[in-house]
XYZ file of N, CA and C in Angstrom:
675
model
N -42.022 -71.330 26.024
C -41.695 -70.800 27.352
C -41.886 -69.291 27.361
N -42.522 -68.765 28.410
C -42.779 -67.336 28.498
C -41.511 -66.542 28.709
N -41.539 -65.310 28.267
C -40.398 -64.419 28.457
C -40.271 -64.038 29.922
N -39.052 -63.868 30.369
C -38.779 -63.467 31.752
C -38.585 -61.958 31.777
N -39.444 -61.266 32.491
C -39.435 -59.801 32.488
C -39.290 -59.258 33.907
N -38.389 -58.319 34.079
C -38.240 -57.606 35.348
C -39.047 -56.316 35.277
N -39.828 -56.038 36.317
C -40.605 -54.794 36.404
C -40.028 -53.978 37.554
N -39.636 -52.739 37.275
C -38.985 -51.901 38.286
C -39.941 -50.805 38.754
N -40.202 -50.792 40.056
C -41.114 -49.817 40.643
C -40.359 -48.715 41.389
N -41.104 -47.636 41.698
C -40.496 -46.458 42.323
C -41.276 -45.991 43.542
N -42.006 -46.903 44.174
C -42.872 -46.543 45.279
C -44.309 -46.882 44.941
N -45.259 -46.294 45.651
C -46.673 -46.628 45.446
C -47.524 -45.361 45.511
N -47.975 -44.907 44.359
C -48.806 -43.700 44.300
C -48.244 -42.694 43.319
N -49.110 -42.097 42.530
C -48.686 -41.261 41.409
C -47.779 -40.097 41.804
N -48.026 -39.449 42.943
C -47.323 -38.207 43.258
C -45.959 -38.395 43.919
N -45.700 -39.596 44.444
C -44.390 -39.814 45.070
C -43.828 -41.209 44.816
N -44.510 -41.985 43.968
C -44.064 -43.348 43.688
C -44.433 -43.762 42.280
N -44.662 -45.059 42.085
C -45.108 -45.546 40.781
C -46.599 -45.270 40.599
N -46.998 -44.963 39.363
C -48.402 -44.756 39.040
C -49.083 -46.131 39.073
N -50.048 -46.285 39.944
C -50.618 -47.604 40.218
C -51.312 -48.193 38.994
N -52.074 -47.397 38.256
C -52.766 -47.910 37.077
C -51.774 -48.358 36.010
N -50.672 -47.637 35.866
C -49.662 -48.026 34.878
C -48.976 -49.324 35.263
N -48.620 -49.451 36.525
C -47.980 -50.687 36.990
C -48.933 -51.870 36.804
N -50.190 -51.668 37.167
C -51.190 -52.728 37.039
C -51.417 -53.102 35.574
N -51.519 -52.081 34.713
C -51.721 -52.334 33.289
C -50.562 -53.143 32.711
N -49.341 -52.761 33.071
C -48.169 -53.493 32.584
C -48.229 -54.947 33.034
N -48.593 -55.164 34.295
C -48.662 -56.528 34.817
C -49.756 -57.344 34.132
N -50.894 -56.726 33.866
C -51.988 -57.427 33.174
C -51.552 -57.827 31.762
N -50.964 -56.890 31.039
C -50.537 -57.189 29.669
C -49.404 -58.211 29.643
N -48.514 -58.159 30.617
C -47.447 -59.154 30.697
C -48.030 -60.532 30.984
N -49.010 -60.589 31.874
C -49.673 -61.855 32.178
C -50.357 -62.413 30.941
N -51.057 -61.537 30.227
C -51.748 -61.965 29.001
C -50.752 -62.447 27.949
N -49.555 -61.862 27.970
C -48.524 -62.260 27.020
C -47.735 -63.481 27.453
N -48.123 -64.082 28.581
C -47.471 -65.297 29.033
C -46.113 -65.093 29.663
N -45.807 -63.862 30.077
C -44.486 -63.567 30.643
C -44.392 -64.005 32.097
N -43.184 -64.343 32.489
C -42.871 -64.612 33.896
C -42.259 -63.338 34.465
N -42.901 -62.741 35.450
C -42.508 -61.417 35.935
C -41.950 -61.482 37.351
N -40.873 -60.762 37.565
C -40.368 -60.528 38.912
C -40.264 -59.017 39.101
N -40.582 -58.554 40.308
C -40.680 -57.119 40.571
C -39.543 -56.671 41.483
N -39.009 -55.494 41.174
C -37.874 -54.936 41.906
C -38.122 -53.467 42.215
N -37.411 -52.953 43.219
C -37.407 -51.524 43.532
C -36.149 -51.231 44.336
N -35.620 -50.017 44.221
C -34.436 -49.688 45.014
C -34.755 -49.551 46.495
N -33.854 -50.017 47.325
C -34.030 -49.938 48.778
C -33.461 -48.613 49.270
N -34.228 -47.549 49.023
C -33.798 -46.189 49.362
C -34.974 -45.421 49.957
N -34.672 -44.314 50.592
C -35.721 -43.449 51.122
C -36.327 -42.629 49.986
N -37.651 -42.432 50.037
C -38.297 -41.585 49.041
C -37.805 -40.143 49.172
N -37.789 -39.446 48.043
C -37.414 -38.030 48.074
C -38.394 -37.241 48.929
N -39.679 -37.555 48.795
C -40.686 -36.921 49.636
C -41.891 -37.845 49.737
N -42.827 -37.482 50.597
C -44.073 -38.224 50.744
C -45.219 -37.235 50.531
N -46.178 -37.620 49.702
C -47.299 -36.737 49.378
C -48.594 -37.341 49.898
N -49.385 -36.530 50.579
C -50.724 -36.911 50.981
C -51.593 -36.878 49.718
N -51.963 -38.044 49.211
C -52.659 -38.103 47.931
C -54.103 -37.587 48.014
N -54.661 -37.515 49.201
C -56.001 -36.957 49.354
C -55.970 -35.443 49.216
N -54.965 -34.821 49.863
C -54.854 -33.358 49.856
C -53.935 -32.834 48.760
N -53.075 -33.703 48.221
C -52.113 -33.268 47.211
C -51.010 -32.413 47.778
N -50.775 -32.564 49.070
C -49.769 -31.735 49.750
C -48.722 -32.614 50.420
N -47.534 -32.055 50.706
C -46.476 -32.841 51.351
C -46.894 -33.347 52.721
N -46.407 -34.538 53.056
C -46.653 -35.120 54.374
C -45.336 -35.178 55.134
N -45.380 -34.842 56.403
C -44.161 -34.820 57.208
C -43.841 -36.223 57.730
N -43.393 -37.072 56.834
C -43.005 -38.421 57.221
C -42.003 -38.954 56.207
N -41.406 -40.084 56.532
C -40.448 -40.713 55.633
C -40.944 -42.096 55.257
N -40.695 -42.472 54.019
C -41.072 -43.804 53.559
C -39.951 -44.373 52.695
N -39.921 -45.701 52.611
C -38.899 -46.403 51.849
C -39.477 -46.872 50.517
N -38.741 -46.674 49.439
C -39.234 -47.002 48.095
C -39.526 -48.501 47.959
N -38.644 -49.345 48.459
C -38.846 -50.794 48.357
C -40.058 -51.233 49.175
N -40.186 -50.714 50.379
C -41.311 -51.077 51.249
C -42.635 -50.631 50.634
N -42.684 -49.419 50.102
C -43.915 -48.917 49.483
C -44.243 -49.673 48.200
N -43.212 -49.994 47.410
C -43.426 -50.747 46.173
C -43.976 -52.134 46.453
N -43.645 -52.679 47.620
C -44.138 -54.002 48.004
C -45.657 -54.046 48.069
N -46.289 -52.880 48.290
C -47.750 -52.817 48.278
C -48.276 -53.227 46.901
N -47.662 -52.690 45.853
C -48.078 -53.004 44.485
C -47.717 -54.420 44.096
N -46.610 -54.914 44.637
C -46.122 -56.248 44.289
C -46.766 -57.342 45.134
N -47.698 -56.958 45.998
C -48.344 -57.906 46.907
C -47.300 -58.623 47.760
N -46.229 -57.885 48.074
C -45.178 -58.398 48.940
C -44.102 -59.199 48.238
N -44.342 -59.563 46.990
C -43.386 -60.402 46.250
C -42.449 -59.505 45.443
N -41.389 -59.023 46.097
C -40.514 -58.025 45.487
C -39.098 -58.194 46.007
N -38.127 -57.719 45.226
C -36.725 -57.809 45.603
C -36.057 -56.441 45.474
N -34.961 -56.285 46.192
C -34.128 -55.086 46.093
C -33.559 -55.008 44.674
N -33.650 -53.836 44.071
C -33.139 -53.641 42.716
C -31.653 -54.000 42.612
N -30.916 -53.858 43.698
C -29.488 -54.191 43.690
C -29.260 -55.669 43.381
N -30.295 -56.492 43.559
C -30.167 -57.931 43.330
C -30.543 -58.346 41.909
N -31.028 -57.396 41.100
C -31.453 -57.744 39.741
C -30.241 -58.075 38.876
N -30.303 -59.230 38.212
C -29.245 -59.641 37.277
C -29.853 -59.726 35.882
N -29.379 -58.888 34.985
C -29.932 -58.847 33.628
C -29.816 -60.197 32.931
N -28.822 -60.977 33.311
C -28.620 -62.291 32.691
C -29.782 -63.246 32.950
N -30.583 -62.957 33.979
C -31.695 -63.836 34.350
C -33.022 -63.432 33.701
N -32.990 -62.359 32.890
C -34.224 -61.846 32.296
C -34.058 -61.589 30.804
N -35.214 -61.530 30.138
C -35.231 -61.243 28.701
C -35.541 -59.783 28.417
N -36.091 -59.064 29.406
C -36.479 -57.665 29.204
C -36.717 -57.013 30.562
N -36.758 -55.674 30.549
C -37.082 -54.923 31.761
C -38.080 -53.832 31.404
N -39.007 -53.548 32.316
C -40.030 -52.526 32.092
C -40.113 -51.604 33.306
N -40.229 -50.303 33.029
C -40.373 -49.278 34.068
C -41.704 -48.554 33.888
N -42.695 -48.758 34.780
C -43.883 -47.900 34.758
C -43.490 -46.468 35.141
N -44.439 -45.534 34.988
C -44.144 -44.149 35.317
C -44.654 -43.750 36.691
N -44.962 -42.467 36.826
C -45.324 -41.894 38.119
C -44.221 -40.958 38.583
N -44.568 -40.002 39.440
C -43.585 -39.020 39.908
C -42.416 -39.673 40.653
N -42.642 -40.887 41.166
C -41.556 -41.583 41.843
C -40.372 -41.837 40.937
N -40.630 -42.007 39.638
C -39.533 -42.171 38.685
C -38.671 -40.918 38.665
N -39.340 -39.763 38.638
C -38.636 -38.485 38.542
C -38.106 -37.986 39.883
N -38.536 -38.635 40.975
C -38.084 -38.233 42.307
C -37.148 -39.254 42.948
N -37.458 -40.538 42.769
C -36.727 -41.594 43.465
C -35.740 -42.349 42.575
N -36.125 -42.597 41.326
C -35.222 -43.313 40.414
C -34.213 -42.378 39.776
N -34.561 -41.096 39.733
C -33.637 -40.059 39.275
C -34.089 -38.741 39.892
N -33.411 -37.664 39.571
C -33.762 -36.362 40.170
C -34.395 -35.414 39.151
N -35.040 -35.972 38.121
C -35.635 -35.154 37.061
C -36.633 -34.139 37.615
N -37.393 -34.500 38.627
C -38.410 -33.601 39.190
C -37.806 -32.309 39.706
N -36.544 -32.378 40.146
C -35.856 -31.208 40.695
C -34.890 -30.595 39.682
N -34.171 -31.446 38.962
C -33.061 -30.983 38.124
C -33.313 -31.043 36.628
N -34.459 -31.577 36.207
C -34.739 -31.672 34.775
C -33.655 -32.434 34.040
N -33.272 -31.919 32.876
C -32.295 -32.624 32.039
C -30.915 -32.733 32.693
N -30.678 -31.986 33.750
C -29.400 -32.063 34.478
C -29.450 -33.073 35.621
N -30.447 -33.925 35.599
C -30.663 -34.859 36.697
C -29.561 -35.915 36.802
N -29.522 -36.554 37.955
C -28.693 -37.734 38.158
C -29.624 -38.942 38.257
N -29.114 -40.104 37.884
C -29.895 -41.334 37.905
C -29.373 -42.232 39.018
N -30.287 -42.811 39.785
C -29.899 -43.736 40.847
C -28.929 -44.787 40.313
N -27.903 -45.116 41.092
C -26.840 -45.998 40.604
C -27.353 -47.363 40.177
N -28.322 -47.934 40.909
C -28.826 -49.252 40.555
C -29.767 -49.198 39.350
N -30.489 -48.092 39.202
C -31.307 -47.885 38.009
C -30.402 -47.765 36.792
N -29.351 -46.968 36.919
C -28.403 -46.778 35.826
C -27.741 -48.090 35.426
N -27.279 -48.843 36.408
C -26.581 -50.100 36.098
C -27.538 -51.119 35.490
N -28.806 -51.099 35.921
C -29.804 -51.996 35.338
C -30.036 -51.663 33.875
N -30.243 -50.391 33.584
C -30.447 -49.964 32.202
C -29.239 -50.305 31.341
N -28.050 -50.024 31.845
C -26.829 -50.294 31.084
C -26.665 -51.789 30.820
N -27.000 -52.606 31.828
C -26.829 -54.051 31.682
C -27.755 -54.625 30.607
N -29.015 -54.210 30.599
C -29.951 -54.710 29.588
C -29.576 -54.190 28.206
N -29.163 -52.936 28.139
C -28.776 -52.346 26.863
C -27.547 -53.040 26.296
N -26.568 -53.279 27.136
C -25.331 -53.944 26.690
C -25.609 -55.366 26.204
N -26.581 -56.012 26.841
C -26.937 -57.375 26.458
C -27.917 -57.408 25.281
N -28.239 -56.227 24.743
C -29.181 -56.100 23.636
C -30.552 -56.717 23.972
N -30.977 -56.468 25.205
C -32.286 -56.914 25.661
C -33.215 -55.703 25.763
N -34.497 -55.858 25.402
C -35.393 -54.699 25.325
C -35.700 -54.051 26.675
N -35.924 -52.745 26.599
C -36.263 -51.911 27.747
C -37.579 -51.208 27.432
N -38.595 -51.404 28.270
C -39.880 -50.732 28.088
C -40.067 -49.654 29.135
N -40.545 -48.490 28.709
C -40.732 -47.370 29.631
C -42.017 -46.634 29.278
N -42.763 -46.178 30.304
C -43.962 -45.406 29.998
C -44.080 -44.180 30.879
N -44.921 -43.238 30.424
C -45.156 -41.984 31.129
C -43.874 -41.152 31.180
N -43.392 -40.799 32.363
C -42.187 -39.986 32.507
C -40.915 -40.830 32.451
N -41.034 -42.146 32.600
C -39.824 -42.976 32.680
C -38.951 -42.969 31.428
N -39.451 -42.625 30.225
C -38.534 -42.512 29.090
C -37.393 -41.513 29.298
N -37.545 -40.576 30.256
C -36.436 -39.646 30.504
C -35.223 -40.386 31.053
N -35.438 -41.545 31.677
C -34.302 -42.347 32.154
C -33.447 -42.778 30.977
N -34.094 -43.267 29.926
C -33.359 -43.678 28.729
C -32.688 -42.485 28.066
N -33.408 -41.359 28.014
C -32.848 -40.162 27.393
C -31.587 -39.702 28.110
N -31.575 -39.851 29.418
C -30.412 -39.427 30.208
C -29.268 -40.429 30.096
N -29.579 -41.709 30.081
C -28.547 -42.746 30.111
C -28.020 -43.094 28.715
N -28.871 -42.949 27.691
C -28.482 -43.346 26.336
C -28.634 -42.181 25.354
N -27.696 -41.250 25.332
C -27.768 -40.130 24.388
C -27.918 -40.638 22.954
N -28.818 -39.994 22.217
C -29.028 -40.387 20.834
C -30.173 -41.358 20.636
N -30.744 -41.870 21.725
C -31.855 -42.816 21.581
C -33.132 -42.093 21.169
N -34.146 -42.870 20.790
C -35.444 -42.340 20.394
C -36.491 -42.751 21.427
N -37.281 -41.801 21.903
C -38.343 -42.094 22.868
C -39.556 -41.220 22.583
N -40.663 -41.575 23.207
C -41.840 -40.702 23.173
C -42.371 -40.477 24.578
N -42.814 -39.253 24.834
C -43.627 -38.957 26.022
C -44.953 -38.343 25.563
N -45.333 -38.688 24.331
C -46.581 -38.194 23.767
C -46.337 -37.171 22.680
N -46.741 -35.922 22.927
C -46.602 -34.845 21.952
C -45.637 -33.775 22.451
N -45.082 -33.014 21.525
C -44.168 -31.924 21.896
C -44.882 -30.580 21.981
N -46.212 -30.607 21.813
C -47.038 -29.412 21.996
C -48.278 -29.835 22.795
N -48.840 -28.907 23.560
C -49.993 -29.233 24.394
C -51.264 -29.232 23.544
N -51.405 -30.267 22.740
C -52.508 -30.379 21.794
C -53.843 -30.508 22.533
N -54.735 -29.556 22.292
C -56.076 -29.572 22.894
C -56.041 -29.683 24.416
N -54.957 -29.218 25.028
C -54.832 -29.276 26.471
C -54.623 -30.674 27.028
N -54.355 -31.637 26.155
C -54.219 -33.029 26.579
C -52.796 -33.388 26.996
N -51.830 -32.532 26.670
C -50.428 -32.839 26.970
C -49.787 -31.691 27.758
N -50.200 -31.512 29.024
C -49.724 -30.373 29.820
C -48.232 -30.406 30.126
N -47.600 -31.560 29.980
C -46.160 -31.678 30.249
C -45.357 -31.833 28.960
N -45.854 -31.235 27.885
C -45.229 -31.413 26.575
C -43.812 -30.849 26.511
N -43.460 -29.943 27.456
C -42.098 -29.396 27.441
C -41.050 -30.466 27.748
N -41.490 -31.596 28.284
C -40.558 -32.695 28.538
C -39.917 -33.155 27.231
N -40.668 -33.092 26.144
C -40.128 -33.490 24.846
C -38.946 -32.607 24.444
N -39.043 -31.317 24.736
C -37.945 -30.399 24.410
C -36.712 -30.710 25.241
N -36.906 -31.041 26.521
C -35.784 -31.389 27.392
C -35.100 -32.655 26.907
N -35.882 -33.594 26.417
C -35.332 -34.835 25.864
C -34.471 -34.527 24.641
N -34.960 -33.630 23.791
C -34.194 -33.233 22.602
C -32.892 -32.543 22.994
N -32.941 -31.753 24.065
C -31.738 -31.055 24.528
C -30.684 -32.024 25.057
N -31.106 -33.217 25.421
C -30.168 -34.250 25.870
C -29.534 -34.986 24.690
N -29.897 -34.573 23.482
C -29.321 -35.204 22.292
C -30.094 -36.416 21.813
N -31.321 -36.548 22.294
C -32.160 -37.673 21.892
C -33.245 -37.191 20.934
N -33.888 -38.125 20.267
C -34.945 -37.787 19.325
C -36.296 -38.100 19.952
N -37.136 -37.073 20.074
C -38.484 -37.314 20.583
C -39.418 -37.584 19.416
N -40.175 -38.672 19.513
C -41.119 -39.060 18.472
C -42.535 -38.816 18.983
N -43.302 -38.002 18.295
C -44.672 -37.718 18.726
C -45.580 -38.914 18.454
N -46.306 -39.313 19.489
C -47.210 -40.454 19.385
C -48.492 -40.159 20.161
N -49.579 -40.807 19.757
C -50.823 -40.706 20.494
C -50.786 -41.635 21.702
N -51.715 -41.449 22.624
C -51.706 -42.181 23.890
C -51.857 -43.691 23.705
N -52.540 -44.107 22.632
C -52.761 -45.543 22.419
C -51.675 -46.182 21.555
N -50.570 -45.444 21.372
C -49.464 -45.930 20.551
C -48.184 -46.005 21.373
N -47.209 -46.705 20.838
C -45.873 -46.716 21.435
C -44.856 -46.517 20.323
N -43.636 -46.187 20.722
C -42.560 -46.042 19.739
C -41.467 -47.055 20.022
N -40.971 -47.676 18.966
C -39.893 -48.656 19.091
C -38.615 -48.081 18.496
N -37.606 -47.888 19.337
C -36.261 -47.542 18.878
C -35.563 -48.873 18.626
N -35.590 -49.318 17.373
C -35.092 -50.656 17.050
C -33.597 -50.796 17.305
N -32.852 -49.725 17.063
C -31.401 -49.796 17.243
C -31.023 -50.044 18.693
N -31.762 -49.428 19.612
C -31.460 -49.552 21.041
C -32.388 -50.500 21.786
N -33.386 -51.035 21.075
C -34.394 -51.909 21.684
C -35.067 -51.235 22.884
N -35.453 -49.976 22.683
C -36.159 -49.201 23.708
C -37.573 -48.931 23.207
N -38.572 -49.315 24.010
C -39.974 -49.138 23.631
C -40.634 -48.201 24.642
N -41.283 -47.149 24.153
C -41.856 -46.142 25.039
C -43.292 -45.800 24.648
N -44.077 -45.392 25.658
C -45.442 -44.929 25.432
C -45.755 -43.870 26.479
N -46.664 -42.938 26.162
C -46.815 -41.754 27.013
C -47.705 -41.955 28.234
N -48.653 -42.901 28.176
C -49.532 -43.179 29.315
C -50.133 -41.884 29.890
N -49.954 -41.648 31.210
C -50.594 -40.496 31.854
C -49.912 -39.158 31.569
N -48.922 -39.135 30.678
C -48.431 -37.848 30.191
C -49.503 -37.203 29.313
N -50.500 -37.999 28.948
C -51.651 -37.508 28.196
C -52.893 -37.582 29.061
N -53.713 -36.551 29.007
C -55.011 -36.576 29.687
C -55.980 -37.325 28.780
N -56.187 -38.594 29.100
C -56.996 -39.452 28.240
C -57.792 -40.425 29.093
N -58.844 -41.004 28.523
C -59.595 -42.031 29.255
C -58.671 -43.188 29.643
N -58.958 -43.795 30.779
C -58.090 -44.837 31.317
C -57.900 -45.998 30.345
N -58.941 -46.359 29.607
C -58.810 -47.506 28.694
C -57.829 -47.218 27.561
N -57.712 -45.946 27.153
C -56.751 -45.597 26.104
C -55.323 -45.700 26.631
N -55.135 -45.280 27.872
C -53.821 -45.411 28.506
C -53.469 -46.888 28.664
N -54.444 -47.678 29.104
C -54.267 -49.127 29.253
C -53.861 -49.755 27.916
N -54.533 -49.345 26.832
C -54.236 -49.903 25.510
C -52.839 -49.502 25.040
N -52.455 -48.253 25.306
C -51.126 -47.802 24.916
C -50.032 -48.583 25.617
N -50.227 -48.829 26.912
C -49.255 -49.635 27.654
C -49.227 -51.050 27.090
N -50.377 -51.520 26.627
C -50.428 -52.839 25.991
C -49.570 -52.922 24.755
N -49.579 -51.880 23.940
C -48.735 -51.891 22.736
C -47.265 -51.897 23.124
N -46.914 -51.168 24.184
C -45.528 -51.151 24.651
C -45.096 -52.543 25.100
N -45.942 -53.182 25.926
C -45.616 -54.514 26.427
C -45.500 -55.516 25.273
N -46.412 -55.450 24.331
C -46.373 -56.377 23.197
C -45.095 -56.208 22.390
N -44.678 -54.967 22.167
C -43.451 -54.728 21.403
C -42.205 -55.207 22.163
N -42.217 -55.005 23.492
C -41.107 -55.489 24.312
C -40.998 -57.005 24.216
N -42.138 -57.699 24.310
C -42.122 -59.160 24.250
C -41.706 -59.660 22.863
N -42.060 -58.916 21.814
C -41.620 -59.287 20.460
C -40.103 -59.196 20.339
N -39.524 -58.163 20.955
C -38.083 -57.948 20.856
C -37.280 -58.897 21.758
N -37.952 -59.418 22.779
C -37.235 -60.235 23.787
C -36.792 -61.583 23.202
């Protein structure tokens, strides 16, 4: 029987929601791994809306659940309805929506607050000793909620200009967590906490390398489930 995995989205689009390629990659690898997936998102207003063509703010309001439904092909539920008891694992793709809608990292950095339903979801899976997969910027959720955990967002230095957001690793360390340097096609497994992370688009890399890295994360999550 396939593992039951919850996928949590943060909108639709890299600059104000979930990163579409990361969400798609996770879904492809989960499908290949024989997992049964259900998709969730919080029913809240987005922090902001970005015109992805111009890269500038748009004067409109959008709902995270409604926008996430685009990625889920309409088959999605309110995150408030997620019950950890019904799943073997949970996975969070990245994108600025994680740092804007699922928490306030984009504005407050390490002093951020985490959405109540995101926090309760993470706590529920952790308490049940069920694996949590996170990629791109989403490992900061674990760093904020689980002091002392181990995560990766790639490298802690901007190696060859490929890791422009490498200072995130320092912020993670300041939260009392251990940052593990990994390449884009790798993931890190915190066995004690059953947290699996990979850097994805935190690295400037060819899309297939990001896809492969997310694959290692998904495979490790399914092994732990």
